[in-house]
PDB file of C-alpha atoms in Angstrom:
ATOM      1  CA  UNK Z   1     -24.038  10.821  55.367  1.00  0.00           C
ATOM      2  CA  UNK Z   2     -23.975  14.466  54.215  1.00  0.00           C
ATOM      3  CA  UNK Z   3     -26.843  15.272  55.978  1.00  0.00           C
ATOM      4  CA  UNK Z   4     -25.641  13.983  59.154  1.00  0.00           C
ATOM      5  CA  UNK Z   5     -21.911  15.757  58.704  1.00  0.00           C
ATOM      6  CA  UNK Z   6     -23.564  19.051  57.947  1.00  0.00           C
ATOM      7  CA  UNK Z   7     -26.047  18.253  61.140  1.00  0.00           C
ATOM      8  CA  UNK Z   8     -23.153  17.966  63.891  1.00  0.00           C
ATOM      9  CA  UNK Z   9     -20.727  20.623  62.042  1.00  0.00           C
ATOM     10  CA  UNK Z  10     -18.313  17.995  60.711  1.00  0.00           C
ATOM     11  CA  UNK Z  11     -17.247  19.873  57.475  1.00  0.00           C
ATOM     12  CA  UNK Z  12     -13.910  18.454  56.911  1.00  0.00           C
ATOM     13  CA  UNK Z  13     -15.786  15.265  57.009  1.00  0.00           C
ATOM     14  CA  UNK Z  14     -18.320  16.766  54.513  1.00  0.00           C
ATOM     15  CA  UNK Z  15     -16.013  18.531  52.238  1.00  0.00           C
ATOM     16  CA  UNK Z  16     -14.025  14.946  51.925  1.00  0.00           C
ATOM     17  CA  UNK Z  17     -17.419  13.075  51.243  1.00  0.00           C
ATOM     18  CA  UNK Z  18     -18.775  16.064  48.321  1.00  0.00           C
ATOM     19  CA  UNK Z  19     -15.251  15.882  46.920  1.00  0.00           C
ATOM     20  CA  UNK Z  20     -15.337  11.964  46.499  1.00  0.00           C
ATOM     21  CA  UNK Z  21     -18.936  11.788  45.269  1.00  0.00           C
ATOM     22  CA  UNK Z  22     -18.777  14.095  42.934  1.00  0.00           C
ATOM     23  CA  UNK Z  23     -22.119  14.969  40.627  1.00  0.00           C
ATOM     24  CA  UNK Z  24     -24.873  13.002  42.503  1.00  0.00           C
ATOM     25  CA  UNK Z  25     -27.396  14.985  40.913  1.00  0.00           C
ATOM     26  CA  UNK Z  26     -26.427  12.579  37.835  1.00  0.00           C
ATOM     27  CA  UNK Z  27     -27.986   9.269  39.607  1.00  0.00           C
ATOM     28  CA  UNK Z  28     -31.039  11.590  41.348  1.00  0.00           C
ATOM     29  CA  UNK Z  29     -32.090  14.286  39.469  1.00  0.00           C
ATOM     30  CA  UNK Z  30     -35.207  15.942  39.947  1.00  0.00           C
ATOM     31  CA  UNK Z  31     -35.703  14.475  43.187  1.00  0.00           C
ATOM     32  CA  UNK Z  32     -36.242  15.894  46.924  1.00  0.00           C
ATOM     33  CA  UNK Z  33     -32.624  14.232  47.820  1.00  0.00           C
ATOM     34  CA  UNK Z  34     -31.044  16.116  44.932  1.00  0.00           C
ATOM     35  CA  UNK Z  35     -32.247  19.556  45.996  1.00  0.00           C
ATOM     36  CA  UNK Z  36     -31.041  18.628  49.327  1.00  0.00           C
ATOM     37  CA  UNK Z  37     -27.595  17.572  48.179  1.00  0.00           C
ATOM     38  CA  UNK Z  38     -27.183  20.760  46.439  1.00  0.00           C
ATOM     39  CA  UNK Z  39     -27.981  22.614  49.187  1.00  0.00           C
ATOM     40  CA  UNK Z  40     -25.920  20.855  51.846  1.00  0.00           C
ATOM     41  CA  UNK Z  41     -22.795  20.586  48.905  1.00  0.00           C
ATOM     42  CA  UNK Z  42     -22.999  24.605  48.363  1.00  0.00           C
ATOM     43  CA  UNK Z  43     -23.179  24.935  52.448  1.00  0.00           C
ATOM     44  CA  UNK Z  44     -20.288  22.598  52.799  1.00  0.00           C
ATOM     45  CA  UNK Z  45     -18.227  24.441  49.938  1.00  0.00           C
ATOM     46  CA  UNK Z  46     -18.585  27.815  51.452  1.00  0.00           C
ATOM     47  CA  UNK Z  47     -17.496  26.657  54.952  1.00  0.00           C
ATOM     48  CA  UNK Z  48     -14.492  25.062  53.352  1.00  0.00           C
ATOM     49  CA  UNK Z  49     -13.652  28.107  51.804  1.00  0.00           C
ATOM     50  CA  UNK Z  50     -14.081  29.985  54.982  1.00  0.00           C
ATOM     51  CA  UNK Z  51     -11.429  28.052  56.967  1.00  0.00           C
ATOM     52  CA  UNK Z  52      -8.699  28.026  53.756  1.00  0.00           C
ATOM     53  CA  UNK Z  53      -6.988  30.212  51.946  1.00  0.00           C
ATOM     54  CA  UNK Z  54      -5.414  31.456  48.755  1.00  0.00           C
ATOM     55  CA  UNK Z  55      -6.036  29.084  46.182  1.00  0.00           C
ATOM     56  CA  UNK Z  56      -8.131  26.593  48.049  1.00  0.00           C
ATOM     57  CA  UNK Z  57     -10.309  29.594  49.037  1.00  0.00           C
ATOM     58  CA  UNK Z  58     -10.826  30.425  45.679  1.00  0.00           C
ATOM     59  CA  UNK Z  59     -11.754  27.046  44.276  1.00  0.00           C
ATOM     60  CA  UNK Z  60     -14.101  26.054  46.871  1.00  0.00           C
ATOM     61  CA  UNK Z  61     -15.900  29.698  46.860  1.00  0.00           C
ATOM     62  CA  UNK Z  62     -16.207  28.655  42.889  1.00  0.00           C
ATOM     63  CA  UNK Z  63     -17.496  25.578  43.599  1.00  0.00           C
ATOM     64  CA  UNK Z  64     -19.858  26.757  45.996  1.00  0.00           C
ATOM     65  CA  UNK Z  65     -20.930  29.506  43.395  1.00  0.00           C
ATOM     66  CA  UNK Z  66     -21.677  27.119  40.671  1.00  0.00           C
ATOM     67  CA  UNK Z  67     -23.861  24.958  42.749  1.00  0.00           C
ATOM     68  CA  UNK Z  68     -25.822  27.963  44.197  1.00  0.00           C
ATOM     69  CA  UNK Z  69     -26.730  28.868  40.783  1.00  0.00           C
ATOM     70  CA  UNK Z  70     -28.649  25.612  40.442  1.00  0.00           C
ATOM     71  CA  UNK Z  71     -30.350  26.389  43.401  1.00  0.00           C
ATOM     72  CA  UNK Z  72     -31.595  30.195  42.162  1.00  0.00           C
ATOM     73  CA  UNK Z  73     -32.804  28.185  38.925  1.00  0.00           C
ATOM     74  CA  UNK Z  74     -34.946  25.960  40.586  1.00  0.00           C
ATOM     75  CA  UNK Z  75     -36.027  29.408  42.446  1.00  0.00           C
ATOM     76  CA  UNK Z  76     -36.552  30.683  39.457  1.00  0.00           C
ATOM     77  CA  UNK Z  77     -38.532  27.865  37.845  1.00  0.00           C
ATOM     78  CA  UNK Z  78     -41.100  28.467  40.644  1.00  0.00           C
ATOM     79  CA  UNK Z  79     -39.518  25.780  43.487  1.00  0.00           C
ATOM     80  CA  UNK Z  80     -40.120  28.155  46.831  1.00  0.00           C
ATOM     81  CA  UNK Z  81     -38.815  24.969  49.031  1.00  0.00           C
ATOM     82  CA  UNK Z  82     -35.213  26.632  47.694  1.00  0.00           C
ATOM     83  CA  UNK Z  83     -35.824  30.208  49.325  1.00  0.00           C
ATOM     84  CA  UNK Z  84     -34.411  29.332  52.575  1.00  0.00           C
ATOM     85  CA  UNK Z  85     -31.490  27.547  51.493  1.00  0.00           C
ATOM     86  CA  UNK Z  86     -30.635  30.675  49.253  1.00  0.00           C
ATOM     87  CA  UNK Z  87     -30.760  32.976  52.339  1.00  0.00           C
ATOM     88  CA  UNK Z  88     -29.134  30.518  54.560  1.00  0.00           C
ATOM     89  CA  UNK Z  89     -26.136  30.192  51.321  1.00  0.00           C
ATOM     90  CA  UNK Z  90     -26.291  33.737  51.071  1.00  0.00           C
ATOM     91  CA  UNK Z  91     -25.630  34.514  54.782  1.00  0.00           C
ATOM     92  CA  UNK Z  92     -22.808  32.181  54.838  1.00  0.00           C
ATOM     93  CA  UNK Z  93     -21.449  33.962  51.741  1.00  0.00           C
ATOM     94  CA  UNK Z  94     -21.770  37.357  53.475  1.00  0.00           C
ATOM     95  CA  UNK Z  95     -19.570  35.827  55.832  1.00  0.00           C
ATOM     96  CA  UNK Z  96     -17.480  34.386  53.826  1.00  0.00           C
ATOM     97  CA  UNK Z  97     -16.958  37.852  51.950  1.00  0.00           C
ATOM     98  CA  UNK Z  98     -16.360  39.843  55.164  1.00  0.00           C
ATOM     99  CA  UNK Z  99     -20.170  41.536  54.730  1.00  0.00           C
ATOM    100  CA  UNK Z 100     -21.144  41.485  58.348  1.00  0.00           C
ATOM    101  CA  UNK Z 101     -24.352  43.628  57.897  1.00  0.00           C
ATOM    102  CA  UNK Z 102     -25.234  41.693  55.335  1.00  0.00           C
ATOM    103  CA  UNK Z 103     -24.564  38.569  56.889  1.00  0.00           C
ATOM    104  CA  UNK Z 104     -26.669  39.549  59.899  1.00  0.00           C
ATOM    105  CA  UNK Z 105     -29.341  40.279  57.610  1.00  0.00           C
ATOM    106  CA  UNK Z 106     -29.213  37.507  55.906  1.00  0.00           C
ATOM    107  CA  UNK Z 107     -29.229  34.877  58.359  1.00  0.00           C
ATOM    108  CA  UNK Z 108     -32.402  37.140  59.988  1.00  0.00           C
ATOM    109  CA  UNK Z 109     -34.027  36.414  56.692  1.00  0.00           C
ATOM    110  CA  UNK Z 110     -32.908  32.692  56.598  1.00  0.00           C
ATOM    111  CA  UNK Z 111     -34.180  32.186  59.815  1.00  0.00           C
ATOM    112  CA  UNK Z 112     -38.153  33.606  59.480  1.00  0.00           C
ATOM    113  CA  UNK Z 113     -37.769  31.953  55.569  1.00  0.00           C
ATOM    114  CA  UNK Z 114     -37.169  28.308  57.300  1.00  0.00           C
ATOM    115  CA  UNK Z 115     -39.849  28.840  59.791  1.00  0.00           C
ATOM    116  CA  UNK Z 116     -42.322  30.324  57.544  1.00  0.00           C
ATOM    117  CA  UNK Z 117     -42.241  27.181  54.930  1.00  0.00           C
ATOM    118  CA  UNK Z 118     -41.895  24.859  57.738  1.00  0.00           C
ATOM    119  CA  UNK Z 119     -38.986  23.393  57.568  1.00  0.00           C
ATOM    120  CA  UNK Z 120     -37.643  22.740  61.627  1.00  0.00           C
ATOM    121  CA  UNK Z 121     -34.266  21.597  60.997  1.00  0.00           C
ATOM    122  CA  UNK Z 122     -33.004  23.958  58.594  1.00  0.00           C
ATOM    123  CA  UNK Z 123     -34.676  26.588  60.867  1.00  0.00           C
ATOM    124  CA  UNK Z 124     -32.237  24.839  63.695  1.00  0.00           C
ATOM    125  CA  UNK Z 125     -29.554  24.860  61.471  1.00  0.00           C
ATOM    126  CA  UNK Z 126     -30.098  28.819  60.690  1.00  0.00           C
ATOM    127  CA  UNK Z 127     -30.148  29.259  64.556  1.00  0.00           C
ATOM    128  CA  UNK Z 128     -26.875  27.374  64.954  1.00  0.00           C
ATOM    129  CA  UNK Z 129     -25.095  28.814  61.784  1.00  0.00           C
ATOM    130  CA  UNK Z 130     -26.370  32.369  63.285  1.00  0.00           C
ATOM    131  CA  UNK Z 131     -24.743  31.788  66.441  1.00  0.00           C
ATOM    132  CA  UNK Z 132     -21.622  30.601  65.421  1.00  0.00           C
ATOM    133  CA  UNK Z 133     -21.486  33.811  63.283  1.00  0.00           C
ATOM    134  CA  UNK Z 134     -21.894  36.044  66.060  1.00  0.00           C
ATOM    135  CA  UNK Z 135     -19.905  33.847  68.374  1.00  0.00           C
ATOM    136  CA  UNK Z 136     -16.900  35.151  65.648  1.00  0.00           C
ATOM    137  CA  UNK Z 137     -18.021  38.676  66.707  1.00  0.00           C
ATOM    138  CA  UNK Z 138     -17.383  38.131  69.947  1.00  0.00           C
ATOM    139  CA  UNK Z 139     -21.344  39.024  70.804  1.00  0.00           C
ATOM    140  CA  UNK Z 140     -22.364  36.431  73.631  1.00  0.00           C
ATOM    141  CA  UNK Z 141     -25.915  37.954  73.761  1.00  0.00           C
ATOM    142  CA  UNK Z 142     -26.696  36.867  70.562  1.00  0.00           C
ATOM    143  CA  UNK Z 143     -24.901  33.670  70.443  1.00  0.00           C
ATOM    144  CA  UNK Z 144     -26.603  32.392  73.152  1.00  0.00           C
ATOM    145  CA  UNK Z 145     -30.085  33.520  71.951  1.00  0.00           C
ATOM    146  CA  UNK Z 146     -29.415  31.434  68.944  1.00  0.00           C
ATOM    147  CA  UNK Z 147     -28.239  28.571  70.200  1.00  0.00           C
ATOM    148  CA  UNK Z 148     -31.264  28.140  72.732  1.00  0.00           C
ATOM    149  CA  UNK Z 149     -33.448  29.009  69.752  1.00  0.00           C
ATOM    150  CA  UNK Z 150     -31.510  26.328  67.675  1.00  0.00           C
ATOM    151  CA  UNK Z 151     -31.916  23.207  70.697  1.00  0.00           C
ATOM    152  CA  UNK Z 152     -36.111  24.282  70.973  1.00  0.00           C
ATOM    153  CA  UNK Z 153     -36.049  23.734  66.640  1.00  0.00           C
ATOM    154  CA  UNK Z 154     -34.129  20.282  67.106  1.00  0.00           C
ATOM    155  CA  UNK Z 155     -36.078  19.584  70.008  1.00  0.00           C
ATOM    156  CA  UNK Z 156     -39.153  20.438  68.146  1.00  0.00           C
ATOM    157  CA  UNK Z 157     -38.103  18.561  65.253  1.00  0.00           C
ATOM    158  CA  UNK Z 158     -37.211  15.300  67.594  1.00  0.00           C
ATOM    159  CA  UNK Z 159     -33.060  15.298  67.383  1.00  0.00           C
ATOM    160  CA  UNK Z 160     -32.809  14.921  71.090  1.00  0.00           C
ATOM    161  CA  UNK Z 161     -28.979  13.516  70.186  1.00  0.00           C
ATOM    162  CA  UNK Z 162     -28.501  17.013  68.659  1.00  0.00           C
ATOM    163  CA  UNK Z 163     -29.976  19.023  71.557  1.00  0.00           C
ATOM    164  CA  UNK Z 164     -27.820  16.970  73.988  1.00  0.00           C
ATOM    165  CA  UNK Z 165     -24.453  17.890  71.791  1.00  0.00           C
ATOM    166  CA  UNK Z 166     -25.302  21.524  71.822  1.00  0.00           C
ATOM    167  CA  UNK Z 167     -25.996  21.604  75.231  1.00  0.00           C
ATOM    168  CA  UNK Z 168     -22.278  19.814  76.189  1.00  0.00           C
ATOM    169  CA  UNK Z 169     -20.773  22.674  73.836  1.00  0.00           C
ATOM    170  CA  UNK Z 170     -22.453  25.661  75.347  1.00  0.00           C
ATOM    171  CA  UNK Z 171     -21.703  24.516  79.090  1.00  0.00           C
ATOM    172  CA  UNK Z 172     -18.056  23.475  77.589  1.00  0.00           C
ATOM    173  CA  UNK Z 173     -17.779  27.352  76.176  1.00  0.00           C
ATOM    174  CA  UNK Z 174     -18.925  29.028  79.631  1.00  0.00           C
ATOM    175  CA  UNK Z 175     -16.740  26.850  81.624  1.00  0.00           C
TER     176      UNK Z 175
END
């Protein structure tokens, strides 16, 4: 279900579901699906901080912190299918933090890191994180680019349901 929240931009729907699972890594450690977890969890956390405040803020930037550490060890043991979530975590965090050079340069990074291990829909999701970011700057150019660039990876990757929902929010936006 995470995957699918995260996917279509549902993140109240995804912070509820991390915050009632709680540690899945318990039941599938070690596993593809656990690395995946942790990213999507630490992606979910850090847009939940960006759309609180105060104290909420704090504790879900925390939470987000912790489980991005789990991710750099894995890095660090040597797992390289972990890169691109880092930059993808770390662009987000740039955001979060009110870095805007470093966000830009971190979701360029995210973005060549998911396409050169392969990985289609986290290079979509990049694309589509990226221009939500600069839609928040107010830079159409560069939202658009990155949404068209995000429906060819979904496309590519065979989410036509996805390509159809981005397309009904980009001519929604223009109209």
């Amino acid at each position: 279900k995470l995957e699918v929240f995260v996917c279509y931009q549902e993140w109240k729907e995804a912070i509820d579901l991390v915050q009632t699972a709680g540690n899945v890594r318990l039941y599938h450690s070690s596993t593809p699906t656990s690395v995946r977890y942790t990213f999507l969890e630490a992606l979910t956390y850090l847009k939940a901080a960006q759309s609180a405040s105060g104290w909420k803020k704090r504790q879900m930037k925390k939470c987000a912190h912790k489980t991005i550490q789990l991710l750099r060890g894995w890095a660090k043991n040597g797992n390289v299918n972990v890169v691109h979530y880092l930059r993808i975590l770390g662009a987000e965090l740039a955001v979060l933090n009110g870095k805007k050079e470093k966000a830009k340069d971190s979701f360029n990074a995210a973005i060549a890191a998911s396409r050169r291990i392969g990985f289609l829909q986290d290079r979509a999701l990049a694309h589509e994180l990226t221009s939500a970011y600069f839609k928040a700057q107010g830079d159409d150019y560069w939202t658009d680019y990155h949404i068209e660039c995000s429906r060819t990876s979904y496309q590519e990757w065979g989410c036509s349901e996805k390509v159809e929902q981005l397309y009904v929010r980009c001519k929604d936006v223009k109209e």
